Short mmCIF file of C-alpha atoms in Angstrom, two decimals:
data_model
loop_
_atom_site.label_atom_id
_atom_site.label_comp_id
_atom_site.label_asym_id
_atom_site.label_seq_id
_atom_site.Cartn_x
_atom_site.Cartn_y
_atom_site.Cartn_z
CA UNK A 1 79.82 51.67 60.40
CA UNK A 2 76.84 53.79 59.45
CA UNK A 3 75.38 51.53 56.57
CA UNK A 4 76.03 48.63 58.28
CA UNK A 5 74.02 49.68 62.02
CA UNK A 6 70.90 51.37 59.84
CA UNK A 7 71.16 47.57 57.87
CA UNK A 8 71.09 45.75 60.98
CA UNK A 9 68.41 48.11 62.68
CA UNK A 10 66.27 47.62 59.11
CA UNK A 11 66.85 43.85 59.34
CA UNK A 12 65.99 43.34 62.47
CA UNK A 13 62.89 45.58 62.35
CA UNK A 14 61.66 43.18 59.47
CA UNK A 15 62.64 40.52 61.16
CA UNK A 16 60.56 41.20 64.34
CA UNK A 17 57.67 42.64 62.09
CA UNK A 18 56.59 38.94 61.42
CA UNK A 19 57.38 37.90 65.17
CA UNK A 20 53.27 38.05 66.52
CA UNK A 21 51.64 37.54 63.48
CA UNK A 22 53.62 33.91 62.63
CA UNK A 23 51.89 31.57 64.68
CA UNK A 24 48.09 33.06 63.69
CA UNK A 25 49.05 32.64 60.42
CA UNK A 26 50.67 28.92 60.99
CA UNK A 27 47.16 28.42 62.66
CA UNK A 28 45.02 29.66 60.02
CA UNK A 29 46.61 27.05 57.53
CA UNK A 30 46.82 24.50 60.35
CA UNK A 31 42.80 24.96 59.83
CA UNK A 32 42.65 26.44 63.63
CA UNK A 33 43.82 23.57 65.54
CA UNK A 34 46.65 25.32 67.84
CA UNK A 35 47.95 21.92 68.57
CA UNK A 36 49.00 21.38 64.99
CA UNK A 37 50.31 24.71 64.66
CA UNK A 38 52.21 24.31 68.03
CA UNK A 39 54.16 21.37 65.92
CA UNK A 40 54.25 22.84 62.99
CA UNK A 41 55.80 26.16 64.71
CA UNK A 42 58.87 23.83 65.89
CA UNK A 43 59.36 22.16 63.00
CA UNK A 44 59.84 25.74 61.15
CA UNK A 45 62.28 26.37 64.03
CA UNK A 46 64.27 23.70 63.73
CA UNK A 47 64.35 23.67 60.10
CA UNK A 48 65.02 27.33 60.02
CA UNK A 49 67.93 26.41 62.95
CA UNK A 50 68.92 23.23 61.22
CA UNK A 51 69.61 25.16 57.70
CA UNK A 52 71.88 27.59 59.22
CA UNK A 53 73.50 25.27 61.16
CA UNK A 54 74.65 23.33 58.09
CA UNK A 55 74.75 26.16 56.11
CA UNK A 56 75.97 28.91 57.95
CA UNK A 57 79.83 27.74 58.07
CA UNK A 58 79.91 27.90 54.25
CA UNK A 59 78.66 31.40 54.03
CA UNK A 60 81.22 31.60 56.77
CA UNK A 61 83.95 30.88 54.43
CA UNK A 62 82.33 32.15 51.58
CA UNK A 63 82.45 35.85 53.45
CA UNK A 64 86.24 35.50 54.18
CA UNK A 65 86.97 34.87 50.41
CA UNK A 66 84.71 36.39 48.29
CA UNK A 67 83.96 39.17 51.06
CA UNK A 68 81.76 40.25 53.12
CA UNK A 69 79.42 42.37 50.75
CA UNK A 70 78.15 39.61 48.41
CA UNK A 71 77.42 37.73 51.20
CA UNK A 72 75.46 40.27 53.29
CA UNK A 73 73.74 41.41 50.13
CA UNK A 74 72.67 37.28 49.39
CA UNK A 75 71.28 37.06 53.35
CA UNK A 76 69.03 40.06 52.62
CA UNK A 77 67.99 38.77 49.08
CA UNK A 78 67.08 35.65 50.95
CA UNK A 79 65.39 37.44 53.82
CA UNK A 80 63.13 39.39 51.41
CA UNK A 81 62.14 36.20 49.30
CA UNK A 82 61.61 34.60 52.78
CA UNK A 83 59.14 37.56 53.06
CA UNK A 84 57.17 37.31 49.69
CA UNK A 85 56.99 33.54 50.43
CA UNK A 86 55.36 33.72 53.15
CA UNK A 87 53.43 36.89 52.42
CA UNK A 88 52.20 34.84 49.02
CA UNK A 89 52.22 31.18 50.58
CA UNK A 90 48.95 29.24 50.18
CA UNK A 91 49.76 26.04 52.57
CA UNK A 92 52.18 25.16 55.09
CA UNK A 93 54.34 23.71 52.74
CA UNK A 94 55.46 26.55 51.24
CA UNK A 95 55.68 28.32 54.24
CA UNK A 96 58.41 25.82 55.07
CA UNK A 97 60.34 26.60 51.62
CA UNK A 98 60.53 30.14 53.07
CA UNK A 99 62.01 29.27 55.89
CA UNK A 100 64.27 26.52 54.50
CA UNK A 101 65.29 29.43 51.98
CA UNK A 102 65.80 31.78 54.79
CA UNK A 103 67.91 29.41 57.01
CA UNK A 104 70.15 28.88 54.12
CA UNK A 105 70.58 32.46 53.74
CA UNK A 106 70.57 33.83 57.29
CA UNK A 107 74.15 35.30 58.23
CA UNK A 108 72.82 38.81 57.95
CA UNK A 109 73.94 39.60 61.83
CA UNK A 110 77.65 37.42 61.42
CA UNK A 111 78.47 38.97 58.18
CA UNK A 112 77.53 42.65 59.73
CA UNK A 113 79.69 41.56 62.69
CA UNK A 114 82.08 40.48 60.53
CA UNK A 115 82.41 43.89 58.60
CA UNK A 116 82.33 45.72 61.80
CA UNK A 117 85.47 44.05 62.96
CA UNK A 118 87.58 44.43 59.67
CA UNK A 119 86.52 48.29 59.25
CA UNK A 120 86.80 49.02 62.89
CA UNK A 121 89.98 50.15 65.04
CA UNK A 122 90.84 47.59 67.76
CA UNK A 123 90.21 50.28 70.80
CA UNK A 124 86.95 50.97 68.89
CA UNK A 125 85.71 47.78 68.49
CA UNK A 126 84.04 47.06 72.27
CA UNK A 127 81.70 50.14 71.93
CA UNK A 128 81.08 49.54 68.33
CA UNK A 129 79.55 45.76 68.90
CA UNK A 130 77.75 47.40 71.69
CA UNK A 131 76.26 49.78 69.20
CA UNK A 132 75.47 46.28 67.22
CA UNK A 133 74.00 44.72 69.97
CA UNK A 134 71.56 47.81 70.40
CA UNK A 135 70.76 47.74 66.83
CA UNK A 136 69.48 44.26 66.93
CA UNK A 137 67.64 44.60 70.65
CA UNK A 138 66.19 47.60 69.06
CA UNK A 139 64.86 46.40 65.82
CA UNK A 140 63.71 43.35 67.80
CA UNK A 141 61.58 45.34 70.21
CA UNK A 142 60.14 47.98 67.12
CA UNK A 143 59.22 45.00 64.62
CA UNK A 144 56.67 43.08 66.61
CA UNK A 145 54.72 46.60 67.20
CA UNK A 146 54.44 47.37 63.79
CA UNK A 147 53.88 43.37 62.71
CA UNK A 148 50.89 43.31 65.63
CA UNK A 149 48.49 46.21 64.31
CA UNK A 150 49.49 45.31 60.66
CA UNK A 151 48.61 41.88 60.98
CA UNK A 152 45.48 42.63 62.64
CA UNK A 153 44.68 44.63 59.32
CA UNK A 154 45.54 41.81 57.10
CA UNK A 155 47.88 38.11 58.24
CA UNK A 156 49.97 38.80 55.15
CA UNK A 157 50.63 42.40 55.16
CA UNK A 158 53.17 42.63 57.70
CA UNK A 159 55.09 39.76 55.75
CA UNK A 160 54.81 42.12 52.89
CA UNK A 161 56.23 45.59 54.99
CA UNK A 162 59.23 43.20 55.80
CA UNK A 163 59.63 42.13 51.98
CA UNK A 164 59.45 45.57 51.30
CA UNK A 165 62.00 46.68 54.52
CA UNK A 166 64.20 44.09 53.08
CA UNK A 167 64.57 45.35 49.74
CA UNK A 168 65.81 48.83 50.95
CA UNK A 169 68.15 46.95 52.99
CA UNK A 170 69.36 45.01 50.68
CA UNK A 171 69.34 48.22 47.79
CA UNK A 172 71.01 50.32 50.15
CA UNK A 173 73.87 47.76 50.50
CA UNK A 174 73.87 47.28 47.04
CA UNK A 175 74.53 50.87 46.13
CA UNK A 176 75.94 52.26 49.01
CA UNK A 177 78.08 49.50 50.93
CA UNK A 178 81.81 49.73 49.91
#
């Protein structure tokens, strides 16, 4: 239970580093017009949402037969590329690709859920998910401090600490997650 809470604080810190700093960089390609960003903010959200929707049952089923490992280890692969996309991305398009890529690829939470559950005694299990929950609420609350100041520095350098959070996540599960 460890791994997988410091993986799920880790993802969501990355996660919620590029929270603030999303929309000014949506705006910067949108050539300043917050109008056009506004739309092109949803339609990353619902292509993001969309993706896992229709993706998100196969990893799903992919988890209970192959296990859960490979599949938490692809959702952080895809989380990090996600990152260097958009860290590296010179127009909106490709901005989308990374999002496309990480809505195929996002069942980092589920799968850690998941794992939880099948490692985790039955009388255990209540206080355990509540240990999830605070992973996430926590990593969601730390990553838009550090993403704020860091994109003040530079638009694409918190995209770039979340790459790089990513990548230990997904190491660390690669060599240390049974």
């Amino acid at each position: 239970f460890g791994f997988i809470f410091a993986l799920s604080v880790i993802n969501a810190i990355s996660f919620g580093i590029m929270i603030p700093v999303v929309p000014k960089l949506i705006k910067s390609f949108a050539g300043g017009d917050t109008a056009d960003a506004a739309i092109w903010n949803m339609v990353f959200m619902v292509t993001w949402g969309l993706m896992q929707f229709v993706i998100g049952p196969i990893l799903g089923m992919m988890s209970d037969r192959y296990g859960r490992r490979p599949v938490l280890l692809l959702s952080l692969f895809g989380l990090g590329v996600d990152f260097v996309v958009m860290a590296v991305a010179p127009n909106l398009w490709w901005l989308l690709v990374g999002r496309i890529l990480n809505g195929m690829t996002a069942s980092s939470f589920a799968t850690a859920n998941a794992y939880v559950a099948d490692v985790t005694a039955p009388q255990d299990r209540a206080k355990v998910f509540g240990w999830m929950g605070s992973a996430f609420s926590f990593g969601f609350l730390i990553g838009p401090v550090i993403g704020g100041p860091l994109g003040d520095i530079d638009l694409q350098l918190p995209f770039w600490v979340a790459a790089a959070m990513s990548g230990v996540a997904f190491l660390y599960g690669l060599f240390v997650l049974p």
